[in-house]
Amino acid sequence: MAMFRLQSNKVLAVDMTGDAVKAKNGSMVAYDGEMAFKKLSGGGEGIRGMVTRRLTGEQMTLMEVKGRGTCWFADRASEINLVGLQGDKLYVESSNLLATDGGLRTGTEFTGLRGASQGNGLFTTSVEGHGQAAIMSDGPAVVLRVSPQYPLTVDPGAYVAHQGNLRQSFQSGVTFRTLLGEGGGEAFQMRFEGDGLVYVQPSERNTIAGDV
């Protein structure tokens, strides 16, 4: 299995001994040894992944890197965070996924009709299996614990990823104070209940459900 390590907080190094990894297309910045690169079509595996991406207009092009040596990855000086998976599933915005172990399965998951309020489409990317994934954030990511006693509400523009036994829903954040310009300004919020982790970034991306 390939070994993921952070060369710095903005550069991912992957040591390979004949292994393969999947990474965001164009994210390779350097490598040593012998490497082969192959572009992968679609944002997820199988026809469903390709069709759902086309329907929502999302673009997530991956490449497969296989060989012996070390390959370094980075994307727009984003902060990189390593996530270990032990047979569980990680849900991550497609724009925030940098690389995964080649053995991890990637696909698409339906987020509900109100997922369009995020401006990120109706589907999100899933990563499942045993291995490591590298996700990106605009600024150092904060990992927040969700427990049955303490559900979590997240600004859709700050959401990066989540894992664990979590139920995700969307709720309206529009209030009288919001309409007067005194509230937070988010028309929709993401709510997580259950037991798991949510990754958020300290910088908001633009969303349809932004300022009212």
PDB file of C-alpha atoms in Angstrom:
ATOM      1  CA  MET A   1       0.000   0.000   0.000  1.00  0.00           C
ATOM      2  CA  ALA A   2       1.247   3.488  -0.830  1.00  0.00           C
ATOM      3  CA  MET A   3       2.400   5.604   2.115  1.00  0.00           C
ATOM      4  CA  PHE A   4       0.943   9.088   2.431  1.00  0.00           C
ATOM      5  CA  ARG A   5       2.879  11.747   4.347  1.00  0.00           C
ATOM      6  CA  LEU A   6       2.860  15.522   4.474  1.00  0.00           C
ATOM      7  CA  GLN A   7       6.010  17.075   3.039  1.00  0.00           C
ATOM      8  CA  SER A   8       4.559  20.333   4.361  1.00  0.00           C
ATOM      9  CA  ASN A   9       1.058  21.467   5.193  1.00  0.00           C
ATOM     10  CA  LYS A  10       0.557  22.238   1.476  1.00  0.00           C
ATOM     11  CA  VAL A  11       2.451  19.405  -0.233  1.00  0.00           C
ATOM     12  CA  LEU A  12       1.549  15.708  -0.109  1.00  0.00           C
ATOM     13  CA  ALA A  13       4.281  13.109  -0.623  1.00  0.00           C
ATOM     14  CA  VAL A  14       3.279   9.559  -1.575  1.00  0.00           C
ATOM     15  CA  ASP A  15       5.885   6.770  -1.431  1.00  0.00           C
ATOM     16  CA  MET A  16       5.060   3.911  -3.820  1.00  0.00           C
ATOM     17  CA  THR A  17       6.579   0.482  -4.376  1.00  0.00           C
ATOM     18  CA  GLY A  18       4.594  -0.576  -7.412  1.00  0.00           C
ATOM     19  CA  ASP A  19       1.364   0.742  -5.908  1.00  0.00           C
ATOM     20  CA  ALA A  20      -1.211   3.016  -7.481  1.00  0.00           C
ATOM     21  CA  VAL A  21      -2.957   6.129  -6.187  1.00  0.00           C
ATOM     22  CA  LYS A  22      -5.753   8.252  -7.570  1.00  0.00           C
ATOM     23  CA  ALA A  23      -5.223  12.008  -7.517  1.00  0.00           C
ATOM     24  CA  LYS A  24      -6.803  15.180  -8.811  1.00  0.00           C
ATOM     25  CA  ASN A  25      -5.831  15.637 -12.431  1.00  0.00           C
ATOM     26  CA  GLY A  26      -2.911  18.058 -12.786  1.00  0.00           C
ATOM     27  CA  SER A  27      -2.020  18.030  -9.078  1.00  0.00           C
ATOM     28  CA  MET A  28       1.377  16.291  -9.509  1.00  0.00           C
ATOM     29  CA  VAL A  29       4.189  18.782  -8.891  1.00  0.00           C
ATOM     30  CA  ALA A  30       7.229  16.447  -8.879  1.00  0.00           C
ATOM     31  CA  TYR A  31       8.282  12.794  -8.741  1.00  0.00           C
ATOM     32  CA  ASP A  32      11.334  10.601  -8.618  1.00  0.00           C
ATOM     33  CA  GLY A  33      11.748   6.996  -9.727  1.00  0.00           C
ATOM     34  CA  GLU A  34       9.547   5.467 -12.421  1.00  0.00           C
ATOM     35  CA  MET A  35       5.933   6.634 -12.633  1.00  0.00           C
ATOM     36  CA  ALA A  36       3.119   6.086 -15.108  1.00  0.00           C
ATOM     37  CA  PHE A  37       0.141   8.447 -15.353  1.00  0.00           C
ATOM     38  CA  LYS A  38      -3.326   7.649 -16.697  1.00  0.00           C
ATOM     39  CA  LYS A  39      -6.352   9.933 -16.844  1.00  0.00           C
ATOM     40  CA  LEU A  40      -9.526   8.473 -15.336  1.00  0.00           C
ATOM     41  CA  SER A  41     -12.921   9.474 -16.728  1.00  0.00           C
ATOM     42  CA  GLY A  42     -15.834  10.505 -14.549  1.00  0.00           C
ATOM     43  CA  GLY A  43     -15.961  11.690 -10.948  1.00  0.00           C
ATOM     44  CA  GLY A  44     -16.854   8.278  -9.565  1.00  0.00           C
ATOM     45  CA  GLU A  45     -16.617   4.638 -10.516  1.00  0.00           C
ATOM     46  CA  GLY A  46     -19.112   3.137 -12.905  1.00  0.00           C
ATOM     47  CA  ILE A  47     -21.844   4.556 -15.098  1.00  0.00           C
ATOM     48  CA  ARG A  48     -23.766   6.070 -12.174  1.00  0.00           C
ATOM     49  CA  GLY A  49     -20.820   8.226 -11.189  1.00  0.00           C
ATOM     50  CA  MET A  50     -20.388   9.522 -14.728  1.00  0.00           C
ATOM     51  CA  VAL A  51     -24.100  10.168 -15.281  1.00  0.00           C
ATOM     52  CA  THR A  52     -24.706  11.987 -12.001  1.00  0.00           C
ATOM     53  CA  ARG A  53     -21.700  14.238 -12.550  1.00  0.00           C
ATOM     54  CA  ARG A  54     -22.967  15.114 -15.999  1.00  0.00           C
ATOM     55  CA  LEU A  55     -26.474  15.854 -14.718  1.00  0.00           C
ATOM     56  CA  THR A  56     -25.230  18.190 -12.001  1.00  0.00           C
ATOM     57  CA  GLY A  57     -22.480  19.789 -14.049  1.00  0.00           C
ATOM     58  CA  GLU A  58     -19.821  18.916 -11.478  1.00  0.00           C
ATOM     59  CA  GLN A  59     -16.305  18.324 -12.728  1.00  0.00           C
ATOM     60  CA  MET A  60     -13.949  15.996 -10.877  1.00  0.00           C
ATOM     61  CA  THR A  61     -11.271  14.558 -13.130  1.00  0.00           C
ATOM     62  CA  LEU A  62      -8.914  12.053 -11.544  1.00  0.00           C
ATOM     63  CA  MET A  63      -5.674  10.510 -12.725  1.00  0.00           C
ATOM     64  CA  GLU A  64      -4.058   7.232 -11.707  1.00  0.00           C
ATOM     65  CA  VAL A  65      -0.387   7.335 -10.755  1.00  0.00           C
ATOM     66  CA  LYS A  66       1.450   4.019 -10.512  1.00  0.00           C
ATOM     67  CA  GLY A  67       5.101   3.177 -10.060  1.00  0.00           C
ATOM     68  CA  ARG A  68       8.093   3.023  -7.753  1.00  0.00           C
ATOM     69  CA  GLY A  69       9.434   6.117  -6.051  1.00  0.00           C
ATOM     70  CA  THR A  70       7.931   9.221  -4.530  1.00  0.00           C
ATOM     71  CA  CYS A  71       5.344  11.507  -6.067  1.00  0.00           C
ATOM     72  CA  TRP A  72       4.463  14.948  -4.701  1.00  0.00           C
ATOM     73  CA  PHE A  73       1.022  16.523  -5.065  1.00  0.00           C
ATOM     74  CA  ALA A  74      -0.354  20.014  -4.388  1.00  0.00           C
ATOM     75  CA  ASP A  75      -3.172  22.225  -5.641  1.00  0.00           C
ATOM     76  CA  ARG A  76      -3.334  26.029  -5.490  1.00  0.00           C
ATOM     77  CA  ALA A  77      -1.380  26.129  -2.213  1.00  0.00           C
ATOM     78  CA  SER A  78      -4.352  24.593  -0.381  1.00  0.00           C
ATOM     79  CA  GLU A  79      -3.874  23.122   3.087  1.00  0.00           C
ATOM     80  CA  ILE A  80      -3.762  19.306   3.010  1.00  0.00           C
ATOM     81  CA  ASN A  81      -5.267  17.003   5.619  1.00  0.00           C
ATOM     82  CA  LEU A  82      -4.794  13.222   5.842  1.00  0.00           C
ATOM     83  CA  VAL A  83      -7.790  11.045   6.662  1.00  0.00           C
ATOM     84  CA  GLY A  84      -7.435   7.360   7.550  1.00  0.00           C
ATOM     85  CA  LEU A  85     -10.282   5.023   6.596  1.00  0.00           C
ATOM     86  CA  GLN A  86     -10.827   1.652   8.277  1.00  0.00           C
ATOM     87  CA  GLY A  87     -13.615   0.286   6.135  1.00  0.00           C
ATOM     88  CA  ASP A  88     -15.779   3.356   6.684  1.00  0.00           C
ATOM     89  CA  LYS A  89     -16.907   5.991   4.202  1.00  0.00           C
ATOM     90  CA  LEU A  90     -15.760   9.582   3.757  1.00  0.00           C
ATOM     91  CA  TYR A  91     -17.999  12.160   2.075  1.00  0.00           C
ATOM     92  CA  VAL A  92     -16.101  15.077   0.571  1.00  0.00           C
ATOM     93  CA  GLU A  93     -16.802  17.922  -1.836  1.00  0.00           C
ATOM     94  CA  SER A  94     -15.225  17.003  -5.183  1.00  0.00           C
ATOM     95  CA  SER A  95     -13.180  20.222  -5.279  1.00  0.00           C
ATOM     96  CA  ASN A  96     -11.639  19.321  -1.896  1.00  0.00           C
ATOM     97  CA  LEU A  97     -10.404  15.816  -2.781  1.00  0.00           C
ATOM     98  CA  LEU A  98      -6.688  15.674  -3.635  1.00  0.00           C
ATOM     99  CA  ALA A  99      -5.701  11.983  -3.591  1.00  0.00           C
ATOM    100  CA  THR A 100      -6.675   8.520  -2.359  1.00  0.00           C
ATOM    101  CA  ASP A 101      -5.084   5.102  -2.098  1.00  0.00           C
ATOM    102  CA  GLY A 102      -5.659   3.203  -5.314  1.00  0.00           C
ATOM    103  CA  GLY A 103      -7.623   0.533  -3.455  1.00  0.00           C
ATOM    104  CA  LEU A 104     -10.204   2.974  -2.089  1.00  0.00           C
ATOM    105  CA  ARG A 105     -13.484   3.120  -3.959  1.00  0.00           C
ATOM    106  CA  THR A 106     -14.741   6.510  -5.124  1.00  0.00           C
ATOM    107  CA  GLY A 107     -18.310   7.241  -6.108  1.00  0.00           C
ATOM    108  CA  THR A 108     -21.158   9.716  -5.829  1.00  0.00           C
ATOM    109  CA  GLU A 109     -23.867  10.037  -3.200  1.00  0.00           C
ATOM    110  CA  PHE A 110     -27.210  11.825  -3.417  1.00  0.00           C
ATOM    111  CA  THR A 111     -27.447  14.659  -0.869  1.00  0.00           C
ATOM    112  CA  GLY A 112     -31.117  15.516  -1.313  1.00  0.00           C
ATOM    113  CA  LEU A 113     -32.950  18.072  -3.383  1.00  0.00           C
ATOM    114  CA  ARG A 114     -31.863  20.942  -1.170  1.00  0.00           C
ATOM    115  CA  GLY A 115     -28.222  20.100  -1.799  1.00  0.00           C
ATOM    116  CA  ALA A 116     -28.444  22.512  -4.706  1.00  0.00           C
ATOM    117  CA  SER A 117     -28.604  25.322  -2.168  1.00  0.00           C
ATOM    118  CA  GLN A 118     -24.865  24.864  -1.588  1.00  0.00           C
ATOM    119  CA  GLY A 119     -24.040  25.673  -5.176  1.00  0.00           C
ATOM    120  CA  ASN A 120     -22.176  22.354  -5.347  1.00  0.00           C
ATOM    121  CA  GLY A 121     -24.799  20.229  -7.087  1.00  0.00           C
ATOM    122  CA  LEU A 122     -27.093  17.491  -5.786  1.00  0.00           C
ATOM    123  CA  PHE A 123     -24.332  14.928  -5.283  1.00  0.00           C
ATOM    124  CA  THR A 124     -21.164  14.675  -3.242  1.00  0.00           C
ATOM    125  CA  THR A 125     -18.117  12.424  -3.639  1.00  0.00           C
ATOM    126  CA  SER A 126     -17.725   9.327  -1.466  1.00  0.00           C
ATOM    127  CA  VAL A 127     -14.501   7.481  -0.656  1.00  0.00           C
ATOM    128  CA  GLU A 128     -14.755   4.041   0.954  1.00  0.00           C
ATOM    129  CA  GLY A 129     -12.481   1.188   2.065  1.00  0.00           C
ATOM    130  CA  HIS A 130      -9.212   0.729   3.924  1.00  0.00           C
ATOM    131  CA  GLY A 131      -6.438   3.266   3.327  1.00  0.00           C
ATOM    132  CA  GLN A 132      -5.692   6.950   3.313  1.00  0.00           C
ATOM    133  CA  ALA A 133      -7.195   9.951   1.565  1.00  0.00           C
ATOM    134  CA  ALA A 134      -5.881  13.503   1.314  1.00  0.00           C
ATOM    135  CA  ILE A 135      -8.412  16.310   1.392  1.00  0.00           C
ATOM    136  CA  MET A 136      -7.813  20.020   0.870  1.00  0.00           C
ATOM    137  CA  SER A 137      -9.090  23.097   2.637  1.00  0.00           C
ATOM    138  CA  ASP A 138      -8.760  26.849   2.232  1.00  0.00           C
ATOM    139  CA  GLY A 139      -6.782  27.432   5.413  1.00  0.00           C
ATOM    140  CA  PRO A 140      -6.145  24.841   8.159  1.00  0.00           C
ATOM    141  CA  ALA A 141      -9.135  22.508   8.465  1.00  0.00           C
ATOM    142  CA  VAL A 142     -10.925  22.192  11.799  1.00  0.00           C
ATOM    143  CA  VAL A 143     -12.204  18.730  12.743  1.00  0.00           C
ATOM    144  CA  LEU A 144     -15.421  18.906  14.794  1.00  0.00           C
ATOM    145  CA  ARG A 145     -16.885  15.951  16.698  1.00  0.00           C
ATOM    146  CA  VAL A 146     -20.605  15.211  16.425  1.00  0.00           C
ATOM    147  CA  SER A 147     -22.256  13.098  19.116  1.00  0.00           C
ATOM    148  CA  PRO A 148     -25.894  12.084  19.738  1.00  0.00           C
ATOM    149  CA  GLN A 149     -26.037  14.692  22.514  1.00  0.00           C
ATOM    150  CA  TYR A 150     -24.424  17.444  20.453  1.00  0.00           C
ATOM    151  CA  PRO A 151     -25.603  17.784  16.826  1.00  0.00           C
ATOM    152  CA  LEU A 152     -23.712  20.219  14.639  1.00  0.00           C
ATOM    153  CA  THR A 153     -24.886  22.952  12.259  1.00  0.00           C
ATOM    154  CA  VAL A 154     -22.434  24.039   9.556  1.00  0.00           C
ATOM    155  CA  ASP A 155     -22.267  26.879   7.061  1.00  0.00           C
ATOM    156  CA  PRO A 156     -22.420  25.189   3.610  1.00  0.00           C
ATOM    157  CA  GLY A 157     -19.641  27.445   2.361  1.00  0.00           C
ATOM    158  CA  ALA A 158     -17.281  26.200   5.080  1.00  0.00           C
ATOM    159  CA  TYR A 159     -18.106  22.488   4.767  1.00  0.00           C
ATOM    160  CA  VAL A 160     -15.325  20.251   3.432  1.00  0.00           C
ATOM    161  CA  ALA A 161     -16.087  16.631   4.381  1.00  0.00           C
ATOM    162  CA  HIS A 162     -17.560  14.284   6.972  1.00  0.00           C
ATOM    163  CA  GLN A 163     -17.246  10.675   8.085  1.00  0.00           C
ATOM    164  CA  GLY A 164     -18.859   8.345  10.569  1.00  0.00           C
ATOM    165  CA  ASN A 165     -22.452   7.415  11.340  1.00  0.00           C
ATOM    166  CA  LEU A 166     -23.962  10.804  10.575  1.00  0.00           C
ATOM    167  CA  ARG A 167     -27.329  11.909   9.232  1.00  0.00           C
ATOM    168  CA  GLN A 168     -27.144  15.020   7.082  1.00  0.00           C
ATOM    169  CA  SER A 169     -30.037  17.383   6.502  1.00  0.00           C
ATOM    170  CA  PHE A 170     -30.585  20.928   5.294  1.00  0.00           C
ATOM    171  CA  GLN A 171     -32.467  23.560   7.201  1.00  0.00           C
ATOM    172  CA  SER A 172     -33.457  27.101   6.416  1.00  0.00           C
ATOM    173  CA  GLY A 173     -31.436  29.773   8.136  1.00  0.00           C
ATOM    174  CA  VAL A 174     -33.630  32.615   6.959  1.00  0.00           C
ATOM    175  CA  THR A 175     -35.029  34.599   9.880  1.00  0.00           C
ATOM    176  CA  PHE A 176     -36.459  38.077  10.346  1.00  0.00           C
ATOM    177  CA  ARG A 177     -33.060  39.230  11.605  1.00  0.00           C
ATOM    178  CA  THR A 178     -31.421  37.810   8.473  1.00  0.00           C
ATOM    179  CA  LEU A 179     -33.781  39.743   6.219  1.00  0.00           C
ATOM    180  CA  LEU A 180     -32.922  42.908   8.122  1.00  0.00           C
ATOM    181  CA  GLY A 181     -29.245  42.283   7.573  1.00  0.00           C
ATOM    182  CA  GLU A 182     -28.599  41.483  11.225  1.00  0.00           C
ATOM    183  CA  GLY A 183     -28.293  37.706  10.981  1.00  0.00           C
ATOM    184  CA  GLY A 184     -25.624  35.374   9.689  1.00  0.00           C
ATOM    185  CA  GLY A 185     -26.844  35.765   6.112  1.00  0.00           C
ATOM    186  CA  GLU A 186     -26.884  32.042   5.179  1.00  0.00           C
ATOM    187  CA  ALA A 187     -30.184  31.062   3.545  1.00  0.00           C
ATOM    188  CA  PHE A 188     -29.517  27.362   4.222  1.00  0.00           C
ATOM    189  CA  GLN A 189     -27.493  25.505   6.816  1.00  0.00           C
ATOM    190  CA  MET A 190     -26.239  21.922   6.994  1.00  0.00           C
ATOM    191  CA  ARG A 191     -27.146  19.917  10.097  1.00  0.00           C
ATOM    192  CA  PHE A 192     -25.371  16.736  11.211  1.00  0.00           C
ATOM    193  CA  GLU A 193     -26.732  14.306  13.785  1.00  0.00           C
ATOM    194  CA  GLY A 194     -25.296  11.033  15.054  1.00  0.00           C
ATOM    195  CA  ASP A 195     -21.701  10.075  15.789  1.00  0.00           C
ATOM    196  CA  GLY A 196     -18.792  11.161  13.596  1.00  0.00           C
ATOM    197  CA  LEU A 197     -16.476  13.907  12.414  1.00  0.00           C
ATOM    198  CA  VAL A 198     -17.062  16.981  10.256  1.00  0.00           C
ATOM    199  CA  TYR A 199     -14.219  18.873   8.536  1.00  0.00           C
ATOM    200  CA  VAL A 200     -14.714  22.600   8.021  1.00  0.00           C
ATOM    201  CA  GLN A 201     -12.480  25.306   6.571  1.00  0.00           C
ATOM    202  CA  PRO A 202     -11.972  28.833   7.924  1.00  0.00           C
ATOM    203  CA  SER A 203     -12.753  30.417   4.552  1.00  0.00           C
ATOM    204  CA  GLU A 204     -16.141  30.268   2.862  1.00  0.00           C
ATOM    205  CA  ARG A 205     -16.559  29.294  -0.780  1.00  0.00           C
ATOM    206  CA  ASN A 206     -19.233  31.090  -2.746  1.00  0.00           C
ATOM    207  CA  THR A 207     -22.620  29.336  -2.626  1.00  0.00           C
ATOM    208  CA  ILE A 208     -26.052  29.964  -4.069  1.00  0.00           C
ATOM    209  CA  ALA A 209     -27.328  30.017  -0.496  1.00  0.00           C
ATOM    210  CA  GLY A 210     -25.099  32.898   0.449  1.00  0.00           C
ATOM    211  CA  ASP A 211     -26.103  36.332   1.617  1.00  0.00           C
ATOM    212  CA  VAL A 212     -29.789  37.046   1.409  1.00  0.00           C
TER     213      VAL A 212
END
